[in-house]
Amino acid sequence: MAASVMMRSVARRSFEKAIRLNSVAPATSFATRGFANYYTPAHEYCKVEGNIATVGITDFAQSALGDIVFVDLPEVDDEFEKGDSFGSVESVKAASDVYSPLSGTVTEVNEDLSDSPEKVNSDAEGDAWFIKLEISDESELDDLMSAEEYKAHCESQ
């Protein structure tokens, strides 16, 4: 258990360092992106349709991480609280846990990423989503950032 906590801490620091070293603006225009509605300060996004959130890492995060070589995802029916680690992403530069922006139950996992993790680099906020989550507490959306707030957050990194 202690080793797991230590590895998560190292991974988080590696990811944050990669972001600072690669302080780049997101490549996709926020004005034209229609599928990533909410963001976290840790660079996860969720697109909400009804009570289902499609969750993944942002274009900014994949750019900071570099070439993605591995994605670890949960199982369908796994339950997570907001802020829980639900998986991890590894690149040639760093490894990082991925955190659930909302509480809920996993309804679908993007199995394509097991065989082709590099898809995250080419379409992070599109076809390279990580999980679909049935939202259990819709009020948690109020704590997430809008596209404009996320853009300002990235520019301040």
XYZ file of N, CA and C in Angstrom:
471
model
N 0.828 -1.194 0.000
C 0.000 0.000 0.000
C 0.872 1.257 0.000
N 1.898 1.283 0.866
C 2.773 2.443 0.934
C 3.495 2.654 -0.395
N 3.891 1.560 -1.035
C 4.561 1.662 -2.330
C 3.622 2.242 -3.374
N 2.344 1.842 -3.329
C 1.356 2.350 -4.275
C 1.156 3.853 -4.094
N 1.054 4.297 -2.850
C 0.883 5.722 -2.562
C 2.112 6.489 -3.034
N 3.292 5.927 -2.793
C 4.514 6.582 -3.214
C 4.590 6.674 -4.740
N 4.205 5.604 -5.448
C 4.233 5.609 -6.904
C 3.256 6.647 -7.465
N 2.098 6.769 -6.844
C 1.128 7.775 -7.296
C 1.689 9.173 -7.113
N 2.356 9.397 -5.995
C 2.952 10.701 -5.722
C 4.033 11.023 -6.744
N 4.872 10.054 -7.042
C 5.927 10.240 -8.041
C 5.308 10.501 -9.411
N 4.284 9.726 -9.756
C 3.633 9.902 -11.055
C 3.020 11.291 -11.170
N 2.345 11.750 -10.120
C 1.706 13.070 -10.138
C 2.763 14.157 -10.302
N 3.882 14.042 -9.555
C 4.931 15.040 -9.675
C 5.556 15.016 -11.063
N 5.737 13.847 -11.636
C 6.301 13.734 -12.983
C 5.391 14.396 -13.998
N 4.085 14.174 -13.862
C 3.121 14.767 -14.780
C 3.127 16.287 -14.640
N 3.099 16.786 -13.397
C 3.093 18.228 -13.184
C 4.371 18.863 -13.721
N 5.509 18.191 -13.559
C 6.766 18.693 -14.089
C 6.713 18.729 -15.616
N 6.167 17.687 -16.230
C 6.050 17.653 -17.687
C 5.189 18.807 -18.184
N 4.147 19.123 -17.466
C 3.277 20.235 -17.861
C 4.031 21.552 -17.768
N 4.768 21.751 -16.669
C 5.526 22.994 -16.528
C 6.586 23.112 -17.611
N 7.255 22.011 -17.939
C 8.308 22.036 -18.945
C 7.762 22.227 -20.350
N 6.538 21.856 -20.552
C 5.917 21.940 -21.873
C 4.748 22.901 -21.856
N 4.950 24.047 -21.312
C 3.892 25.030 -21.181
C 3.451 25.504 -22.559
N 2.500 24.764 -23.127
C 1.995 25.068 -24.454
C 0.502 25.304 -24.384
N 0.013 26.084 -25.297
C -1.425 26.306 -25.369
C -2.062 25.097 -26.031
N -3.287 24.773 -25.664
C -3.966 23.663 -26.325
C -4.027 23.885 -27.833
N -3.818 22.819 -28.585
C -3.767 22.929 -30.039
C -5.138 23.144 -30.660
N -6.178 22.745 -29.963
C -7.523 22.843 -30.504
C -8.164 24.147 -30.048
N -8.870 24.800 -30.931
C -9.561 26.036 -30.598
C -10.701 25.755 -29.634
N -10.720 26.475 -28.520
C -11.791 26.288 -27.545
C -13.125 26.738 -28.117
N -13.097 27.702 -29.015
C -14.349 28.224 -29.569
C -15.030 27.208 -30.473
N -14.260 26.337 -31.121
C -14.861 25.402 -32.063
C -15.036 24.003 -31.498
N -14.491 23.715 -30.337
C -14.606 22.370 -29.774
C -15.984 22.235 -29.137
N -16.758 21.277 -29.607
C -18.100 21.137 -29.092
C -18.292 19.921 -28.215
N -17.257 19.138 -27.952
C -17.471 17.885 -27.249
C -16.780 17.761 -25.908
N -16.141 18.782 -25.418
C -15.557 18.733 -24.079
C -16.138 19.886 -23.274
N -17.157 19.599 -22.516
C -17.918 20.660 -21.873
C -17.360 21.139 -20.539
N -16.719 20.253 -19.777
C -16.235 20.594 -18.452
C -14.810 20.098 -18.272
N -14.053 20.799 -17.409
C -12.635 20.488 -17.216
C -12.260 20.518 -15.737
N -11.192 19.801 -15.410
C -10.640 19.836 -14.060
C -9.275 20.525 -14.094
N -8.819 21.036 -12.967
C -7.470 21.613 -12.918
C -6.378 20.575 -13.209
N -6.682 19.292 -13.022
C -5.718 18.213 -13.271
C -5.740 17.758 -14.724
N -6.458 18.485 -15.593
C -6.469 18.265 -17.044
C -7.257 17.041 -17.494
N -8.342 16.736 -16.794
C -9.324 15.779 -17.289
C -10.498 16.589 -17.846
N -11.200 16.000 -18.792
C -12.399 16.651 -19.323
C -13.571 15.696 -19.182
N -14.772 16.240 -19.244
C -15.959 15.400 -19.365
C -16.979 16.109 -20.245
N -17.525 15.335 -21.140
C -18.598 15.783 -22.028
C -19.863 15.132 -21.500
N -20.808 15.942 -21.116
C -22.016 15.418 -20.489
C -23.170 15.411 -21.484
N -23.789 14.236 -21.606
C -25.001 14.071 -22.411
C -25.999 13.328 -21.540
N -27.032 14.036 -21.102
C -27.993 13.453 -20.167
C -27.297 13.189 -18.847
N -27.360 11.925 -18.376
C -26.692 11.604 -17.108
C -25.404 10.799 -17.339
N -24.876 10.843 -18.575
C -23.636 10.140 -18.912
C -22.538 11.153 -19.231
N -21.389 10.980 -18.587
C -20.222 11.829 -18.848
C -19.169 10.995 -19.565
N -18.698 11.498 -20.682
C -17.573 10.891 -21.388
C -16.322 11.573 -20.857
N -15.378 10.781 -20.324
C -14.237 11.312 -19.577
C -12.921 10.899 -20.235
N -11.954 11.805 -20.222
C -10.614 11.524 -20.711
C -9.665 12.620 -20.286
N -8.448 12.594 -20.844
C -7.510 13.677 -20.563
C -7.590 14.693 -21.697
N -7.250 15.925 -21.375
C -7.361 17.003 -22.352
C -6.210 16.983 -23.353
N -6.402 17.737 -24.407
C -5.354 17.900 -25.407
C -4.106 18.518 -24.769
N -4.308 19.439 -23.854
C -3.185 20.067 -23.142
C -2.385 19.003 -22.400
N -3.073 18.092 -21.716
C -2.397 17.036 -20.954
C -1.620 16.097 -21.866
N -2.228 15.655 -22.952
C -1.516 14.729 -23.840
C -0.303 15.407 -24.453
N -0.421 16.690 -24.766
C 0.701 17.423 -25.341
C 1.851 17.521 -24.341
N 1.513 17.755 -23.080
C 2.540 17.850 -22.037
C 3.192 16.501 -21.769
N 2.417 15.442 -21.852
C 2.958 14.109 -21.581
C 3.842 13.600 -22.713
N 3.560 13.978 -23.931
C 4.315 13.458 -25.071
C 3.692 12.167 -25.580
N 4.491 11.332 -26.208
C 3.990 10.109 -26.827
C 3.436 9.138 -25.789
N 2.122 8.896 -25.864
C 1.439 7.988 -24.939
C 1.748 6.555 -25.360
N 2.182 5.728 -24.386
C 2.547 4.339 -24.694
C 1.678 3.317 -23.957
N 0.905 3.759 -22.950
C 0.084 2.816 -22.188
C -1.041 3.565 -21.493
N -2.231 2.976 -21.508
C -3.388 3.511 -20.786
C -4.004 2.374 -19.991
N -4.164 2.575 -18.690
C -4.781 1.589 -17.805
C -6.153 2.112 -17.412
N -7.192 1.326 -17.678
C -8.562 1.771 -17.437
C -9.296 0.797 -16.522
N -10.374 1.260 -15.877
C -11.137 0.405 -14.970
C -12.058 -0.552 -15.723
N -12.853 -1.275 -14.978
C -13.840 -2.205 -15.542
C -15.220 -1.550 -15.551
N -16.069 -1.988 -16.461
C -17.467 -1.562 -16.463
C -18.083 -1.962 -15.121
N -18.930 -1.112 -14.586
C -19.618 -1.248 -13.296
C -18.761 -0.848 -12.100
N -17.483 -0.477 -12.302
C -16.697 0.080 -11.198
C -17.313 1.414 -10.798
N -17.296 1.710 -9.508
C -17.845 2.960 -8.999
C -16.724 3.830 -8.457
N -16.840 5.140 -8.716
C -15.829 6.084 -8.269
C -16.488 7.309 -7.666
N -15.823 7.868 -6.681
C -16.211 9.158 -6.125
C -15.422 10.225 -6.871
N -15.942 11.427 -6.896
C -15.236 12.537 -7.520
C -13.833 12.631 -6.914
N -12.825 12.709 -7.760
C -11.443 12.826 -7.305
C -10.703 11.513 -7.155
N -11.421 10.378 -7.235
C -10.760 9.066 -7.161
C -9.957 8.818 -8.430
N -8.819 8.144 -8.279
C -8.060 7.699 -9.446
C -8.796 6.516 -10.063
N -9.064 6.607 -11.374
C -9.743 5.492 -12.038
C -8.839 4.780 -13.032
N -7.657 5.301 -13.253
C -6.740 4.685 -14.197
C -5.451 5.458 -14.249
N -4.639 5.126 -15.245
C -3.374 5.837 -15.409
C -3.018 5.910 -16.884
N -2.143 6.843 -17.172
C -1.630 7.022 -18.530
C -0.116 7.162 -18.422
N 0.585 6.456 -19.318
C 2.037 6.509 -19.316
C 2.521 6.974 -20.676
N 3.564 7.795 -20.632
C 4.180 8.269 -21.868
C 5.675 8.029 -21.778
N 6.375 8.434 -22.821
C 7.827 8.301 -22.796
C 8.448 9.269 -21.789
N 7.696 10.292 -21.369
C 8.200 11.293 -20.436
C 7.793 11.052 -18.983
N 6.566 10.576 -18.771
C 6.022 10.526 -17.408
C 4.856 9.549 -17.328
N 4.445 9.284 -16.108
C 3.241 8.492 -15.851
C 2.368 9.283 -14.896
N 1.064 9.144 -15.051
C 0.166 9.890 -14.185
C -1.138 9.142 -13.982
N -1.680 9.271 -12.782
C -3.021 8.774 -12.529
C -4.010 9.686 -13.242
N -5.171 9.131 -13.564
C -6.266 9.905 -14.137
C -7.385 9.859 -13.114
N -7.959 11.033 -12.813
C -8.932 11.168 -11.743
C -10.334 11.428 -12.273
N -11.297 10.864 -11.595
C -12.686 11.029 -11.996
C -13.162 12.444 -11.656
N -13.643 13.183 -12.651
C -14.132 14.533 -12.376
C -15.485 14.542 -11.665
N -16.165 13.391 -11.667
C -17.502 13.280 -11.086
C -17.652 11.922 -10.408
N -18.591 11.837 -9.497
C -18.931 10.545 -8.886
C -19.864 9.793 -9.824
N -19.675 8.464 -9.882
C -20.564 7.686 -10.717
C -20.072 6.283 -10.964
N -20.788 5.594 -11.853
C -20.517 4.202 -12.206
C -20.084 4.125 -13.663
N -19.022 3.383 -13.921
C -18.511 3.218 -15.284
C -19.512 2.379 -16.083
N -19.965 2.931 -17.205
C -20.898 2.215 -18.079
C -20.220 1.689 -19.337
N -19.070 2.273 -19.683
C -18.354 1.858 -20.886
C -16.886 2.259 -20.747
N -16.010 1.443 -21.318
C -14.574 1.694 -21.323
C -14.109 1.681 -22.777
N -13.227 2.586 -23.131
C -12.722 2.650 -24.503
C -11.631 1.596 -24.685
N -12.043 0.404 -25.078
C -11.128 -0.728 -25.239
C -10.096 -0.499 -26.334
N -10.383 0.391 -27.287
C -9.427 0.674 -28.361
C -8.093 1.174 -27.824
N -8.115 1.821 -26.657
C -6.885 2.393 -26.110
C -5.928 1.329 -25.587
N -6.434 0.136 -25.289
C -5.555 -0.953 -24.847
C -4.578 -1.335 -25.950
N -5.072 -1.414 -27.169
C -4.233 -1.797 -28.305
C -3.565 -0.604 -28.981
N -4.157 0.567 -28.854
C -3.649 1.757 -29.551
C -3.650 2.982 -28.631
N -2.825 2.980 -27.588
C -2.808 4.123 -26.670
C -2.383 5.424 -27.341
N -1.666 5.327 -28.456
C -1.205 6.520 -29.164
C -2.363 7.344 -29.721
N -3.567 6.770 -29.785
C -4.741 7.528 -30.230
C -4.982 8.749 -29.349
N -4.557 8.657 -28.082
C -4.737 9.787 -27.163
C -3.987 11.009 -27.695
N -2.829 10.800 -28.318
C -2.061 11.918 -28.857
C -2.722 12.571 -30.055
N -3.482 11.827 -30.821
C -4.074 12.393 -32.030
C -5.510 12.886 -31.843
N -6.222 12.377 -30.823
C -7.624 12.779 -30.658
C -8.061 12.668 -29.197
N -7.317 13.322 -28.316
C -7.538 13.195 -26.871
C -8.980 13.492 -26.459
N -9.557 14.515 -27.035
C -10.893 14.924 -26.607
C -11.987 14.476 -27.573
N -11.667 13.477 -28.372
C -12.634 12.930 -29.316
C -12.727 11.425 -29.149
N -12.228 10.697 -30.136
C -12.326 9.236 -30.139
C -11.448 8.555 -29.088
N -10.533 9.274 -28.479
C -9.645 8.679 -27.470
C -10.131 8.931 -26.043
N -11.437 9.031 -25.856
C -12.005 9.141 -24.510
C -11.634 7.885 -23.720
N -11.662 7.975 -22.389
C -11.253 6.850 -21.541
C -12.448 6.026 -21.060
N -13.404 6.699 -20.409
C -14.557 5.991 -19.851
C -15.828 6.805 -20.063
N -16.957 6.105 -19.950
C -18.253 6.761 -19.856
C -18.778 6.435 -18.470
N -19.256 7.467 -17.808
C -19.622 7.389 -16.404
C -21.069 7.822 -16.218
N -21.870 6.987 -15.573
C -23.220 7.396 -15.200
C -23.096 8.272 -13.964
N -23.494 9.523 -14.088
C -23.301 10.517 -13.031
C -24.240 10.237 -11.865
N -23.680 10.182 -10.657
C -24.519 9.947 -9.483
C -24.858 11.234 -8.732
N -24.102 12.318 -8.948
C -24.377 13.586 -8.274
C -24.155 14.736 -9.256
N -25.213 15.134 -9.915
C -25.137 16.168 -10.943
C -24.645 17.508 -10.398
N -24.820 17.760 -9.115
C -24.376 19.037 -8.538
C -22.857 19.195 -8.597
N -22.114 18.084 -8.752
C -20.655 18.162 -8.842
C -20.188 18.871 -10.107
N -21.050 18.964 -11.105
C -20.702 19.698 -12.327
C -20.395 21.156 -12.030
N -21.022 21.700 -10.989
C -20.812 23.099 -10.622
C -19.368 23.383 -10.204
N -18.637 22.344 -9.784
C -17.258 22.511 -9.327
C -16.241 22.452 -10.460
N -16.689 22.104 -11.664
C -15.782 21.964 -12.797
C -15.661 23.276 -13.565
N -14.609 23.375 -14.379
C -14.351 24.597 -15.142
C -15.031 24.550 -16.514
N -15.422 25.717 -16.977
C -15.912 25.863 -18.353
C -14.702 25.890 -19.286
N -14.953 25.871 -20.584
C -13.863 25.942 -21.562
C -13.046 27.216 -21.383
N -13.713 28.324 -21.146
C -13.013 29.596 -20.976
C -12.155 29.590 -19.714
N -12.707 29.053 -18.631
C -11.943 28.972 -17.378
C -10.751 28.032 -17.523
N -10.953 26.926 -18.234
C -9.856 25.979 -18.439
C -8.760 26.594 -19.296
N -9.136 27.318 -20.324
C -8.145 27.975 -21.169
C -7.293 28.931 -20.337
N -7.916 29.721 -19.484
C -7.168 30.635 -18.601
C -6.267 29.850 -17.657
N -6.759 28.738 -17.150
C -5.967 27.877 -16.261
C -4.711 27.371 -16.980
N -4.859 26.917 -18.217
C -3.727 26.410 -18.994
C -2.720 27.517 -19.292
N -3.212 28.686 -19.601
C -2.325 29.803 -19.904
C -1.517 30.256 -18.685
N -2.037 29.975 -17.492
C -1.335 30.359 -16.270
C -0.310 29.308 -15.821
N -0.298 28.148 -16.479
C 0.605 27.055 -16.104
C 2.026 27.356 -16.509
